PDB file of C-alpha atoms (C1' of nucleotides) in Angstrom:
ATOM      1  CA  UNK A   1      15.739   9.645   8.534  1.00  0.00           C
ATOM      2  CA  UNK A   2      12.988  10.429  10.822  1.00  0.00           C
ATOM      3  CA  UNK A   3      14.549  12.612  13.933  1.00  0.00           C
ATOM      4  CA  UNK A   4      14.893   9.703  16.592  1.00  0.00           C
ATOM      5  CA  UNK A   5      15.794  10.243  19.614  1.00  0.00           C
ATOM      6  CA  UNK A   6      18.324   7.581  21.546  1.00  0.00           C
ATOM      7  CA  UNK A   7      15.158   6.484  23.808  1.00  0.00           C
ATOM      8  CA  UNK A   8      13.213   5.379  20.999  1.00  0.00           C
ATOM      9  CA  UNK A   9      16.088   3.421  18.963  1.00  0.00           C
ATOM     10  CA  UNK A  10      16.327   2.215  22.098  1.00  0.00           C
ATOM     11  CA  UNK A  11      13.278   0.264  22.946  1.00  0.00           C
ATOM     12  CA  UNK A  12      12.273  -0.694  19.388  1.00  0.00           C
ATOM     13  CA  UNK A  13      16.242  -2.056  19.007  1.00  0.00           C
ATOM     14  CA  UNK A  14      15.221  -4.144  22.301  1.00  0.00           C
ATOM     15  CA  UNK A  15      11.841  -4.835  21.020  1.00  0.00           C
ATOM     16  CA  UNK A  16      12.887  -6.813  18.088  1.00  0.00           C
ATOM     17  CA  UNK A  17      15.090  -8.936  20.572  1.00  0.00           C
ATOM     18  CA  UNK A  18      12.349 -10.813  21.532  1.00  0.00           C
ATOM     19  CA  UNK A  19      12.197 -14.056  20.884  1.00  0.00           C
ATOM     20  CA  UNK A  20       9.473 -15.756  18.403  1.00  0.00           C
ATOM     21  CA  UNK A  21       6.809 -17.101  21.174  1.00  0.00           C
ATOM     22  CA  UNK A  22       8.121 -15.044  23.643  1.00  0.00           C
ATOM     23  CA  UNK A  23       7.085 -11.963  25.600  1.00  0.00           C
ATOM     24  CA  UNK A  24       8.630  -9.430  27.746  1.00  0.00           C
ATOM     25  CA  UNK A  25       7.245  -6.096  29.860  1.00  0.00           C
ATOM     26  CA  UNK A  26       7.095  -2.114  29.150  1.00  0.00           C
ATOM     27  CA  UNK A  27       9.195  -1.582  33.076  1.00  0.00           C
ATOM     28  CA  UNK A  28      11.813  -5.118  31.756  1.00  0.00           C
ATOM     29  CA  UNK A  29      12.736  -2.871  28.256  1.00  0.00           C
ATOM     30  CA  UNK A  30      12.458   0.546  29.996  1.00  0.00           C
ATOM     31  CA  UNK A  31      14.951  -1.417  33.149  1.00  0.00           C
ATOM     32  CA  UNK A  32      17.088  -2.301  30.573  1.00  0.00           C
ATOM     33  CA  UNK A  33      17.636   0.614  28.810  1.00  0.00           C
ATOM     34  CA  UNK A  34      18.035   2.437  32.713  1.00  0.00           C
ATOM     35  CA  UNK A  35      14.814   4.202  32.769  1.00  0.00           C
ATOM     36  CA  UNK A  36      13.533   2.168  35.393  1.00  0.00           C
ATOM     37  CA  UNK A  37      10.144   3.595  36.425  1.00  0.00           C
ATOM     38  CA  UNK A  38       9.378   5.498  33.637  1.00  0.00           C
ATOM     39  CA  UNK A  39       8.038   2.339  31.492  1.00  0.00           C
ATOM     40  CA  UNK A  40       5.533   4.659  29.973  1.00  0.00           C
ATOM     41  CA  UNK A  41       7.879   5.917  27.412  1.00  0.00           C
ATOM     42  CA  UNK A  42       8.578   2.754  26.548  1.00  0.00           C
ATOM     43  CA  UNK A  43       4.424   2.577  25.981  1.00  0.00           C
ATOM     44  CA  UNK A  44       4.585   5.938  24.092  1.00  0.00           C
ATOM     45  CA  UNK A  45       7.833   4.498  22.140  1.00  0.00           C
ATOM     46  CA  UNK A  46       5.438   2.081  20.830  1.00  0.00           C
ATOM     47  CA  UNK A  47       2.998   4.400  19.916  1.00  0.00           C
ATOM     48  CA  UNK A  48       5.560   4.654  17.103  1.00  0.00           C
ATOM     49  CA  UNK A  49       6.535   1.458  16.251  1.00  0.00           C
ATOM     50  CA  UNK A  50       3.365   1.352  14.276  1.00  0.00           C
ATOM     51  CA  UNK A  51       5.898   2.225  12.015  1.00  0.00           C
ATOM     52  CA  UNK A  52       8.369  -0.811  12.510  1.00  0.00           C
ATOM     53  CA  UNK A  53       7.714  -3.483  11.027  1.00  0.00           C
ATOM     54  CA  UNK A  54      10.358  -5.266  12.492  1.00  0.00           C
ATOM     55  CA  UNK A  55       9.154  -4.170  15.671  1.00  0.00           C
ATOM     56  CA  UNK A  56       7.092  -6.391  17.221  1.00  0.00           C
ATOM     57  CA  UNK A  57       4.928  -4.458  19.695  1.00  0.00           C
ATOM     58  CA  UNK A  58       2.095  -6.991  20.243  1.00  0.00           C
ATOM     59  CA  UNK A  59       5.204  -8.647  22.208  1.00  0.00           C
ATOM     60  CA  UNK A  60       5.661  -6.170  24.359  1.00  0.00           C
ATOM     61  CA  UNK A  61       2.064  -6.261  28.015  1.00  0.00           C
ATOM     62  CA  UNK A  62       2.206  -4.869  30.523  1.00  0.00           C
ATOM     63  CA  UNK A  63       3.958  -6.353  33.976  1.00  0.00           C
ATOM     64  CA  UNK A  64      -0.136  -7.848  34.864  1.00  0.00           C
ATOM     65  CA  UNK A  65       0.705 -10.337  30.611  1.00  0.00           C
ATOM     66  CA  UNK A  66      -2.458  -8.284  30.081  1.00  0.00           C
ATOM     67  CA  UNK A  67      -2.865  -6.762  26.400  1.00  0.00           C
ATOM     68  CA  UNK A  68      -3.694  -3.192  27.395  1.00  0.00           C
ATOM     69  CA  UNK A  69      -2.355  -2.216  23.697  1.00  0.00           C
ATOM     70  CA  UNK A  70      -4.454  -4.036  22.035  1.00  0.00           C
ATOM     71  CA  UNK A  71      -6.434  -1.136  21.049  1.00  0.00           C
ATOM     72  CA  UNK A  72      -3.872   0.703  19.400  1.00  0.00           C
ATOM     73  CA  UNK A  73      -3.635  -2.221  17.061  1.00  0.00           C
ATOM     74  CA  UNK A  74      -5.472  -2.710  14.559  1.00  0.00           C
ATOM     75  CA  UNK A  75      -9.284  -4.501  14.858  1.00  0.00           C
ATOM     76  CA  UNK A  76     -10.344  -5.289  17.819  1.00  0.00           C
ATOM     77  CA  UNK A  77      -8.275  -8.540  19.270  1.00  0.00           C
ATOM     78  CA  UNK A  78      -5.341  -8.257  16.289  1.00  0.00           C
ATOM     79  CA  UNK A  79      -2.443  -8.212  18.587  1.00  0.00           C
ATOM     80  CA  UNK A  80      -3.811 -11.331  20.367  1.00  0.00           C
ATOM     81  CA  UNK A  81      -4.466 -12.750  16.932  1.00  0.00           C
ATOM     82  CA  UNK A  82      -0.608 -12.229  16.310  1.00  0.00           C
ATOM     83  CA  UNK A  83       0.183 -13.712  20.219  1.00  0.00           C
ATOM     84  CA  UNK A  84      -2.029 -16.499  19.719  1.00  0.00           C
ATOM     85  CA  UNK A  85      -0.214 -17.221  16.318  1.00  0.00           C
ATOM     86  CA  UNK A  86       3.074 -17.885  17.637  1.00  0.00           C
ATOM     87  CA  UNK A  87       1.229 -20.273  19.937  1.00  0.00           C
ATOM     88  CA  UNK A  88       0.671 -18.341  23.217  1.00  0.00           C
ATOM     89  CA  UNK A  89      -2.623 -18.393  24.924  1.00  0.00           C
ATOM     90  CA  UNK A  90      -4.784 -15.225  25.264  1.00  0.00           C
ATOM     91  CA  UNK A  91      -8.140 -15.685  27.083  1.00  0.00           C
ATOM     92  CA  UNK A  92      -9.663 -12.565  27.957  1.00  0.00           C
ATOM     93  CA  UNK A  93      -6.781 -10.077  26.761  1.00  0.00           C
ATOM     94  CA  UNK A  94      -4.560 -12.075  29.353  1.00  0.00           C
ATOM     95  CA  UNK A  95      -1.388 -13.890  28.947  1.00  0.00           C
ATOM     96  CA  UNK A  96      -1.623 -17.718  30.416  1.00  0.00           C
ATOM     97  CA  UNK A  97       1.935 -18.771  31.933  1.00  0.00           C
ATOM     98  CA  UNK A  98       2.794 -15.582  31.189  1.00  0.00           C
ATOM     99  CA  UNK A  99       6.035 -16.290  34.071  1.00  0.00           C
ATOM    100  CA  UNK A 100       6.767 -19.263  31.531  1.00  0.00           C
ATOM    101  CA  UNK A 101       6.296 -16.860  28.616  1.00  0.00           C
ATOM    102  CA  UNK A 102       7.656 -13.634  30.029  1.00  0.00           C
ATOM    103  CA  UNK A 103      11.053 -12.471  27.992  1.00  0.00           C
ATOM    104  CA  UNK A 104      13.497  -9.725  30.789  1.00  0.00           C
ATOM    105  CA  UNK A 105      16.302  -8.567  28.052  1.00  0.00           C
ATOM    106  CA  UNK A 106      18.284  -7.892  31.896  1.00  0.00           C
ATOM    107  CA  UNK A 107      18.709 -11.220  32.833  1.00  0.00           C
ATOM    108  CA  UNK A 108      17.964 -13.573  29.314  1.00  0.00           C
ATOM    109  CA  UNK A 109      19.716 -10.831  27.643  1.00  0.00           C
TER     110      UNK A 109
ATOM    111  C1'  DA B   1       6.116  28.828  28.676  1.00  0.00           C
ATOM    112  C1'  DT B   2       1.780  25.393  31.488  1.00  0.00           C
ATOM    113  C1'  DT B   3      -1.493  21.781  31.465  1.00  0.00           C
ATOM    114  C1'  DC B   4      -3.029  17.398  30.666  1.00  0.00           C
ATOM    115  C1'  DT B   5      -2.601  13.025  29.342  1.00  0.00           C
ATOM    116  C1'  DG B   6      -0.907   7.956  28.720  1.00  0.00           C
ATOM    117  C1'  DA B   7       0.538   0.739  25.372  1.00  0.00           C
ATOM    118  C1'  DC B   8       3.126   1.296  33.543  1.00  0.00           C
ATOM    119  C1'  DG B   9       4.928   0.199  37.774  1.00  0.00           C
ATOM    120  C1'  DT B  10       5.284   0.414  42.663  1.00  0.00           C
ATOM    121  C1'  DG B  11       2.941   0.333  47.950  1.00  0.00           C
ATOM    122  C1'  DG B  12      -0.212   1.087  50.951  1.00  0.00           C
ATOM    123  C1'  DG B  13      -4.557  -1.742  52.361  1.00  0.00           C
TER     124       DG B  13
ATOM    125  C1'  DC C   1      -5.923 -11.978  44.491  1.00  0.00           C
ATOM    126  C1'  DC C   2      -8.150  -6.193  44.342  1.00  0.00           C
ATOM    127  C1'  DC C   3      -8.562  -1.609  44.964  1.00  0.00           C
ATOM    128  C1'  DC C   4      -6.357   3.289  44.951  1.00  0.00           C
ATOM    129  C1'  DA C   5      -2.606   7.217  45.709  1.00  0.00           C
ATOM    130  C1'  DC C   6       1.593   8.093  43.650  1.00  0.00           C
ATOM    131  C1'  DG C   7       5.621   8.412  40.627  1.00  0.00           C
ATOM    132  C1'  DC C   8       7.567   8.658  36.483  1.00  0.00           C
ATOM    133  C1'  DC C   9       9.272  11.667  32.145  1.00  0.00           C
ATOM    134  C1'  DA C  10       7.976  12.684  26.769  1.00  0.00           C
ATOM    135  C1'  DG C  11       5.019  14.227  23.646  1.00  0.00           C
ATOM    136  C1'  DA C  12       0.910  17.137  22.427  1.00  0.00           C
ATOM    137  C1'  DA C  13      -2.674  20.834  22.927  1.00  0.00           C
TER     138       DA C  13
END
DNA sequence: ATTCTGACGTGGG
DNA sequence: CCCCACGCCAGAA
């Protein structure tokens, strides 16, 4: 087993709870973990999420609904394709109707 | 040990 | 809405 820090593990846990066809933001996860303000750590944690197929990192975007982390996926627009595959409309790396699709673990969970 | 970076967020202009 | 500056803190060199 890898030496996962509790923080990383919790990030992955929340990420797996993201419903199909919905998205959330790094800050929302960070806040849910009680690490509000440390949203960057969530993004960094996702960097290691590539080793976890169960973690839909493509459903995690920044607060603007922008696919800022698409460059970390394979190819150039894999992240967008995955999102569109779930019925999410993405134009120019920007999720349409982001406010409606946004899933907040603090409120929803 | 120090220094820099980073898949972010918030506040002010 | 945009842009700029600061804070956040774990990991890498």
